[in-house]
mmCIF file with all atom_site columns, C-alpha atoms in Angstrom:
data_model
loop_
_atom_site.group_PDB
_atom_site.id
_atom_site.type_symbol
_atom_site.label_atom_id
_atom_site.label_alt_id
_atom_site.label_comp_id
_atom_site.label_asym_id
_atom_site.label_entity_id
_atom_site.label_seq_id
_atom_site.pdbx_PDB_ins_code
_atom_site.Cartn_x
_atom_site.Cartn_y
_atom_site.Cartn_z
_atom_site.occupancy
_atom_site.B_iso_or_equiv
_atom_site.pdbx_formal_charge
_atom_site.auth_seq_id
_atom_site.auth_comp_id
_atom_site.auth_asym_id
_atom_site.auth_atom_id
_atom_site.pdbx_PDB_model_num
ATOM 1   C CA . MET A 1 1   ? -9.183  20.296  -10.671 1.00 50.00 ? 1   MET A CA 1
ATOM 2   C CA . LEU A 1 2   ? -9.394  18.194  -13.839 1.00 46.00 ? 2   LEU A CA 1
ATOM 3   C CA . LEU A 1 3   ? -6.283  16.302  -12.758 1.00 48.00 ? 3   LEU A CA 1
ATOM 4   C CA . ARG A 1 4   ? -7.928  15.464  -9.430  1.00 54.00 ? 4   ARG A CA 1
ATOM 5   C CA . GLN A 1 5   ? -11.079 14.306  -11.214 1.00 55.00 ? 5   GLN A CA 1
ATOM 6   C CA . PHE A 1 6   ? -9.033  12.120  -13.537 1.00 47.00 ? 6   PHE A CA 1
ATOM 7   C CA . ALA A 1 7   ? -6.997  10.649  -10.675 1.00 53.00 ? 7   ALA A CA 1
ATOM 8   C CA . LEU A 1 8   ? -10.113 9.901   -8.649  1.00 54.00 ? 8   LEU A CA 1
ATOM 9   C CA . ALA A 1 9   ? -11.847 8.309   -11.636 1.00 51.00 ? 9   ALA A CA 1
ATOM 10  C CA . THR A 1 10  ? -8.753  6.217   -12.338 1.00 53.00 ? 10  THR A CA 1
ATOM 11  C CA . VAL A 1 11  ? -8.565  4.964   -8.753  1.00 54.00 ? 11  VAL A CA 1
ATOM 12  C CA . LEU A 1 12  ? -12.233 4.065   -8.691  1.00 51.00 ? 12  LEU A CA 1
ATOM 13  C CA . ALA A 1 13  ? -12.101 2.317   -12.057 1.00 46.00 ? 13  ALA A CA 1
ATOM 14  C CA . THR A 1 14  ? -8.941  0.299   -11.484 1.00 50.00 ? 14  THR A CA 1
ATOM 15  C CA . ALA A 1 15  ? -9.046  -0.396  -7.750  1.00 51.00 ? 15  ALA A CA 1
ATOM 16  C CA . PRO A 1 16  ? -10.903 -3.707  -8.032  1.00 44.00 ? 16  PRO A CA 1
ATOM 17  C CA . LEU A 1 17  ? -8.378  -4.973  -10.563 1.00 42.00 ? 17  LEU A CA 1
ATOM 18  C CA . MET A 1 18  ? -5.262  -3.789  -8.748  1.00 46.00 ? 18  MET A CA 1
ATOM 19  C CA . PHE A 1 19  ? -6.252  -4.853  -5.290  1.00 43.00 ? 19  PHE A CA 1
ATOM 20  C CA . THR A 1 20  ? -7.337  -8.398  -6.011  1.00 40.00 ? 20  THR A CA 1
ATOM 21  C CA . SER A 1 21  ? -4.044  -9.531  -7.490  1.00 42.00 ? 21  SER A CA 1
ATOM 22  C CA . ALA A 1 22  ? -1.835  -11.768 -5.411  1.00 40.00 ? 22  ALA A CA 1
ATOM 23  C CA . GLY A 1 23  ? 1.299   -9.790  -6.156  1.00 45.00 ? 23  GLY A CA 1
ATOM 24  C CA . VAL A 1 24  ? 3.652   -10.051 -9.082  1.00 47.00 ? 24  VAL A CA 1
ATOM 25  C CA . ARG A 1 25  ? 6.366   -12.659 -8.887  1.00 48.00 ? 25  ARG A CA 1
ATOM 26  C CA . ALA A 1 26  ? 9.948   -11.843 -9.725  1.00 47.00 ? 26  ALA A CA 1
ATOM 27  C CA . GLN A 1 27  ? 12.091  -14.941 -9.743  1.00 44.00 ? 27  GLN A CA 1
ATOM 28  C CA . SER A 1 28  ? 15.389  -16.158 -11.131 1.00 46.00 ? 28  SER A CA 1
ATOM 29  C CA . ALA A 1 29  ? 16.226  -19.783 -11.777 1.00 43.00 ? 29  ALA A CA 1
ATOM 30  C CA . GLY A 1 30  ? 16.877  -21.538 -8.479  1.00 49.00 ? 30  GLY A CA 1
ATOM 31  C CA . ASP A 1 31  ? 15.678  -18.661 -6.318  1.00 58.00 ? 31  ASP A CA 1
ATOM 32  C CA . GLU A 1 32  ? 12.733  -18.801 -3.958  1.00 60.00 ? 32  GLU A CA 1
ATOM 33  C CA . PRO A 1 33  ? 9.790   -16.733 -5.199  1.00 63.00 ? 33  PRO A CA 1
ATOM 34  C CA . ARG A 1 34  ? 10.047  -13.023 -4.510  1.00 72.00 ? 34  ARG A CA 1
ATOM 35  C CA . TYR A 1 35  ? 7.173   -10.642 -5.038  1.00 83.00 ? 35  TYR A CA 1
ATOM 36  C CA . ILE A 1 36  ? 7.233   -7.087  -6.278  1.00 80.00 ? 36  ILE A CA 1
ATOM 37  C CA . THR A 1 37  ? 6.009   -4.706  -3.616  1.00 87.00 ? 37  THR A CA 1
ATOM 38  C CA . GLY A 1 38  ? 5.407   -0.990  -3.343  1.00 90.00 ? 38  GLY A CA 1
ATOM 39  C CA . THR A 1 39  ? 7.600   -0.076  -0.363  1.00 93.00 ? 39  THR A CA 1
ATOM 40  C CA . ILE A 1 40  ? 10.288  -2.763  -0.213  1.00 94.00 ? 40  ILE A CA 1
ATOM 41  C CA . ASP A 1 41  ? 13.075  -3.561  -2.655  1.00 93.00 ? 41  ASP A CA 1
ATOM 42  C CA . CYS A 1 42  ? 12.853  -7.350  -2.499  1.00 91.00 ? 42  CYS A CA 1
ATOM 43  C CA . ARG A 1 43  ? 16.193  -7.741  -4.281  1.00 90.00 ? 43  ARG A CA 1
ATOM 44  C CA . VAL A 1 44  ? 17.946  -6.522  -1.142  1.00 90.00 ? 44  VAL A CA 1
ATOM 45  C CA . ALA A 1 45  ? 15.440  -7.395  1.589   1.00 87.00 ? 45  ALA A CA 1
ATOM 46  C CA . ILE A 1 46  ? 17.406  -8.106  4.761   1.00 92.00 ? 46  ILE A CA 1
ATOM 47  C CA . ARG A 1 47  ? 15.143  -7.159  7.654   1.00 96.00 ? 47  ARG A CA 1
ATOM 48  C CA . PRO A 1 48  ? 12.800  -9.873  8.943   1.00 97.00 ? 48  PRO A CA 1
ATOM 49  C CA . TYR A 1 49  ? 9.621   -8.015  7.929   1.00 97.00 ? 49  TYR A CA 1
ATOM 50  C CA . GLU A 1 50  ? 11.046  -7.356  4.450   1.00 96.00 ? 50  GLU A CA 1
ATOM 51  C CA . SER A 1 51  ? 11.825  -11.026 3.846   1.00 95.00 ? 51  SER A CA 1
ATOM 52  C CA . THR A 1 52  ? 8.378   -12.013 5.110   1.00 97.00 ? 52  THR A CA 1
ATOM 53  C CA . VAL A 1 53  ? 6.557   -9.568  2.818   1.00 97.00 ? 53  VAL A CA 1
ATOM 54  C CA . CYS A 1 54  ? 8.759   -10.389 -0.173  1.00 95.00 ? 54  CYS A CA 1
ATOM 55  C CA . SER A 1 55  ? 8.118   -14.132 0.131   1.00 95.00 ? 55  SER A CA 1
ATOM 56  C CA . ASN A 1 56  ? 4.361   -13.929 0.794   1.00 96.00 ? 56  ASN A CA 1
ATOM 57  C CA . GLY A 1 57  ? 2.073   -13.159 -2.148  1.00 95.00 ? 57  GLY A CA 1
ATOM 58  C CA . VAL A 1 58  ? -0.793  -11.906 0.015   1.00 96.00 ? 58  VAL A CA 1
ATOM 59  C CA . LEU A 1 59  ? 1.422   -9.515  1.979   1.00 97.00 ? 59  LEU A CA 1
ATOM 60  C CA . ALA A 1 60  ? 3.136   -8.337  -1.204  1.00 96.00 ? 60  ALA A CA 1
ATOM 61  C CA . ALA A 1 61  ? -0.273  -7.591  -2.752  1.00 96.00 ? 61  ALA A CA 1
ATOM 62  C CA . MET A 1 62  ? -1.311  -5.709  0.386   1.00 98.00 ? 62  MET A CA 1
ATOM 63  C CA . ASP A 1 63  ? 1.894   -3.679  0.203   1.00 98.00 ? 63  ASP A CA 1
ATOM 64  C CA . LEU A 1 64  ? 1.189   -2.763  -3.422  1.00 96.00 ? 64  LEU A CA 1
ATOM 65  C CA . GLN A 1 65  ? -2.408  -1.898  -2.595  1.00 97.00 ? 65  GLN A CA 1
ATOM 66  C CA . MET A 1 66  ? -1.444  0.279   0.349   1.00 98.00 ? 66  MET A CA 1
ATOM 67  C CA . GLN A 1 67  ? 1.312   2.126   -1.476  1.00 97.00 ? 67  GLN A CA 1
ATOM 68  C CA . THR A 1 68  ? -0.784  2.718   -4.611  1.00 97.00 ? 68  THR A CA 1
ATOM 69  C CA . LEU A 1 69  ? -3.735  3.955   -2.595  1.00 98.00 ? 69  LEU A CA 1
ATOM 70  C CA . TYR A 1 70  ? -1.456  6.159   -0.486  1.00 98.00 ? 70  TYR A CA 1
ATOM 71  C CA . GLN A 1 71  ? 0.229   7.762   -3.493  1.00 97.00 ? 71  GLN A CA 1
ATOM 72  C CA . VAL A 1 72  ? -3.048  8.501   -5.258  1.00 96.00 ? 72  VAL A CA 1
ATOM 73  C CA . VAL A 1 73  ? -4.818  9.881   -2.189  1.00 97.00 ? 73  VAL A CA 1
ATOM 74  C CA . GLN A 1 74  ? -1.776  12.056  -1.393  1.00 97.00 ? 74  GLN A CA 1
ATOM 75  C CA . GLN A 1 75  ? -2.310  13.785  -4.745  1.00 96.00 ? 75  GLN A CA 1
ATOM 76  C CA . LEU A 1 76  ? -5.995  14.425  -4.091  1.00 94.00 ? 76  LEU A CA 1
ATOM 77  C CA . VAL A 1 77  ? -5.995  15.944  -0.610  1.00 95.00 ? 77  VAL A CA 1
ATOM 78  C CA . GLN A 1 78  ? -5.186  19.356  0.820   1.00 94.00 ? 78  GLN A CA 1
ATOM 79  C CA . PRO A 1 79  ? -1.613  19.897  2.118   1.00 96.00 ? 79  PRO A CA 1
ATOM 80  C CA . GLN A 1 80  ? -2.544  19.553  5.796   1.00 97.00 ? 80  GLN A CA 1
ATOM 81  C CA . VAL A 1 81  ? -4.284  16.228  5.136   1.00 96.00 ? 81  VAL A CA 1
ATOM 82  C CA . ALA A 1 82  ? -1.305  15.110  3.033   1.00 97.00 ? 82  ALA A CA 1
ATOM 83  C CA . ALA A 1 83  ? 0.970   15.864  5.995   1.00 98.00 ? 83  ALA A CA 1
ATOM 84  C CA . GLN A 1 84  ? -1.266  13.797  8.287   1.00 98.00 ? 84  GLN A CA 1
ATOM 85  C CA . LEU A 1 85  ? -1.224  10.927  5.786   1.00 98.00 ? 85  LEU A CA 1
ATOM 86  C CA . ALA A 1 86  ? 2.576   11.099  5.600   1.00 98.00 ? 86  ALA A CA 1
ATOM 87  C CA . ALA A 1 87  ? 2.861   11.003  9.394   1.00 98.00 ? 87  ALA A CA 1
ATOM 88  C CA . GLY A 1 88  ? 0.494   8.030   9.462   1.00 98.00 ? 88  GLY A CA 1
ATOM 89  C CA . GLN A 1 89  ? 2.607   6.284   6.838   1.00 98.00 ? 89  GLN A CA 1
ATOM 90  C CA . GLN A 1 90  ? 5.745   6.711   8.958   1.00 98.00 ? 90  GLN A CA 1
ATOM 91  C CA . ALA A 1 91  ? 3.898   5.344   11.988  1.00 98.00 ? 91  ALA A CA 1
ATOM 92  C CA . PHE A 1 92  ? 2.755   2.379   9.882   1.00 98.00 ? 92  PHE A CA 1
ATOM 93  C CA . PHE A 1 93  ? 6.358   1.650   8.856   1.00 98.00 ? 93  PHE A CA 1
ATOM 94  C CA . ARG A 1 94  ? 7.403   1.522   12.524  1.00 98.00 ? 94  ARG A CA 1
ATOM 95  C CA . VAL A 1 95  ? 4.540   -0.831  13.413  1.00 98.00 ? 95  VAL A CA 1
ATOM 96  C CA . ARG A 1 96  ? 5.291   -3.095  10.437  1.00 98.00 ? 96  ARG A CA 1
ATOM 97  C CA . GLU A 1 97  ? 8.965   -3.260  11.334  1.00 98.00 ? 97  GLU A CA 1
ATOM 98  C CA . ALA A 1 98  ? 8.116   -4.137  14.940  1.00 98.00 ? 98  ALA A CA 1
ATOM 99  C CA . CYS A 1 99  ? 6.193   -7.163  13.640  1.00 98.00 ? 99  CYS A CA 1
ATOM 100 C CA . ALA A 1 100 ? 9.539   -8.703  12.594  1.00 98.00 ? 100 ALA A CA 1
ATOM 101 C CA . ASP A 1 101 ? 8.720   -11.950 10.741  1.00 97.00 ? 101 ASP A CA 1
ATOM 102 C CA . ASP A 1 102 ? 5.185   -12.390 12.140  1.00 98.00 ? 102 ASP A CA 1
ATOM 103 C CA . ALA A 1 103 ? 3.068   -12.576 8.971   1.00 98.00 ? 103 ALA A CA 1
ATOM 104 C CA . THR A 1 104 ? -0.201  -12.223 10.906  1.00 98.00 ? 104 THR A CA 1
ATOM 105 C CA . CYS A 1 105 ? 1.006   -9.051  12.606  1.00 99.00 ? 105 CYS A CA 1
ATOM 106 C CA . ILE A 1 106 ? 2.259   -7.641  9.305   1.00 99.00 ? 106 ILE A CA 1
ATOM 107 C CA . GLY A 1 107 ? -1.031  -8.479  7.587   1.00 98.00 ? 107 GLY A CA 1
ATOM 108 C CA . GLN A 1 108 ? -3.025  -6.809  10.354  1.00 99.00 ? 108 GLN A CA 1
ATOM 109 C CA . SER A 1 109 ? -0.869  -3.691  10.131  1.00 99.00 ? 109 SER A CA 1
ATOM 110 C CA . TYR A 1 110 ? -1.439  -3.519  6.361   1.00 99.00 ? 110 TYR A CA 1
ATOM 111 C CA . ALA A 1 111 ? -5.189  -4.055  6.747   1.00 98.00 ? 111 ALA A CA 1
ATOM 112 C CA . SER A 1 112 ? -5.401  -1.277  9.318   1.00 99.00 ? 112 SER A CA 1
ATOM 113 C CA . ARG A 1 113 ? -3.375  1.174   7.218   1.00 99.00 ? 113 ARG A CA 1
ATOM 114 C CA . ILE A 1 114 ? -5.332  0.406   4.047   1.00 98.00 ? 114 ILE A CA 1
ATOM 115 C CA . GLN A 1 115 ? -8.549  1.021   5.971   1.00 99.00 ? 115 GLN A CA 1
ATOM 116 C CA . GLU A 1 116 ? -7.215  4.373   7.255   1.00 98.00 ? 116 GLU A CA 1
ATOM 117 C CA . ILE A 1 117 ? -6.216  5.570   3.784   1.00 98.00 ? 117 ILE A CA 1
ATOM 118 C CA . ASP A 1 118 ? -9.436  4.280   2.241   1.00 98.00 ? 118 ASP A CA 1
ATOM 119 C CA . ALA A 1 119 ? -11.440 6.251   4.827   1.00 98.00 ? 119 ALA A CA 1
ATOM 120 C CA . VAL A 1 120 ? -9.776  9.444   3.574   1.00 97.00 ? 120 VAL A CA 1
ATOM 121 C CA . LEU A 1 121 ? -10.621 8.480   -0.014  1.00 96.00 ? 121 LEU A CA 1
ATOM 122 C CA . GLN A 1 122 ? -14.231 7.704   0.883   1.00 96.00 ? 122 GLN A CA 1
ATOM 123 C CA . GLU A 1 123 ? -14.524 11.095  2.588   1.00 95.00 ? 123 GLU A CA 1
ATOM 124 C CA . LEU A 1 124 ? -13.281 12.764  -0.605  1.00 93.00 ? 124 LEU A CA 1
ATOM 125 C CA . ILE A 1 125 ? -15.793 10.834  -2.684  1.00 92.00 ? 125 ILE A CA 1
ATOM 126 C CA . ALA A 1 126 ? -18.674 11.641  -0.345  1.00 93.00 ? 126 ALA A CA 1
ATOM 127 C CA . ARG A 1 127 ? -17.794 15.308  -0.177  1.00 90.00 ? 127 ARG A CA 1
ATOM 128 C CA . GLY A 1 128 ? -17.615 15.906  -3.954  1.00 76.00 ? 128 GLY A CA 1
ATOM 129 C CA . PRO A 1 129 ? -18.013 17.645  -6.310  1.00 66.00 ? 129 PRO A CA 1
ATOM 130 C CA . TYR A 1 130 ? -15.272 16.183  -8.415  1.00 59.00 ? 130 TYR A CA 1
#
């Protein structure tokens, strides 16, 4: 239980800092900017949605936010909720891939998924005790 309390406190304390960044750039001389993301290896991005996320700071930041939030919440919930979150994550990946290189579509899919995961976190917070 102490681990859950610590994880929840860490998320709440660092969320504003993590989720307002515009992504972290990784760039070699002569290369176009590539961002570090949570679910895509931008060094080998070949699918249209991967290239779009890896070259867009806002989308890269959303990817980091979503993946960080997902990983933390997965550790805090009961196994059946964790399974539902995992299924939702797989569904998100399919939706994101279907967006191809449409940055607006990708951004909307991230916003929706972040909202879904955050709703689970808010339910945990409201339910307490920690």
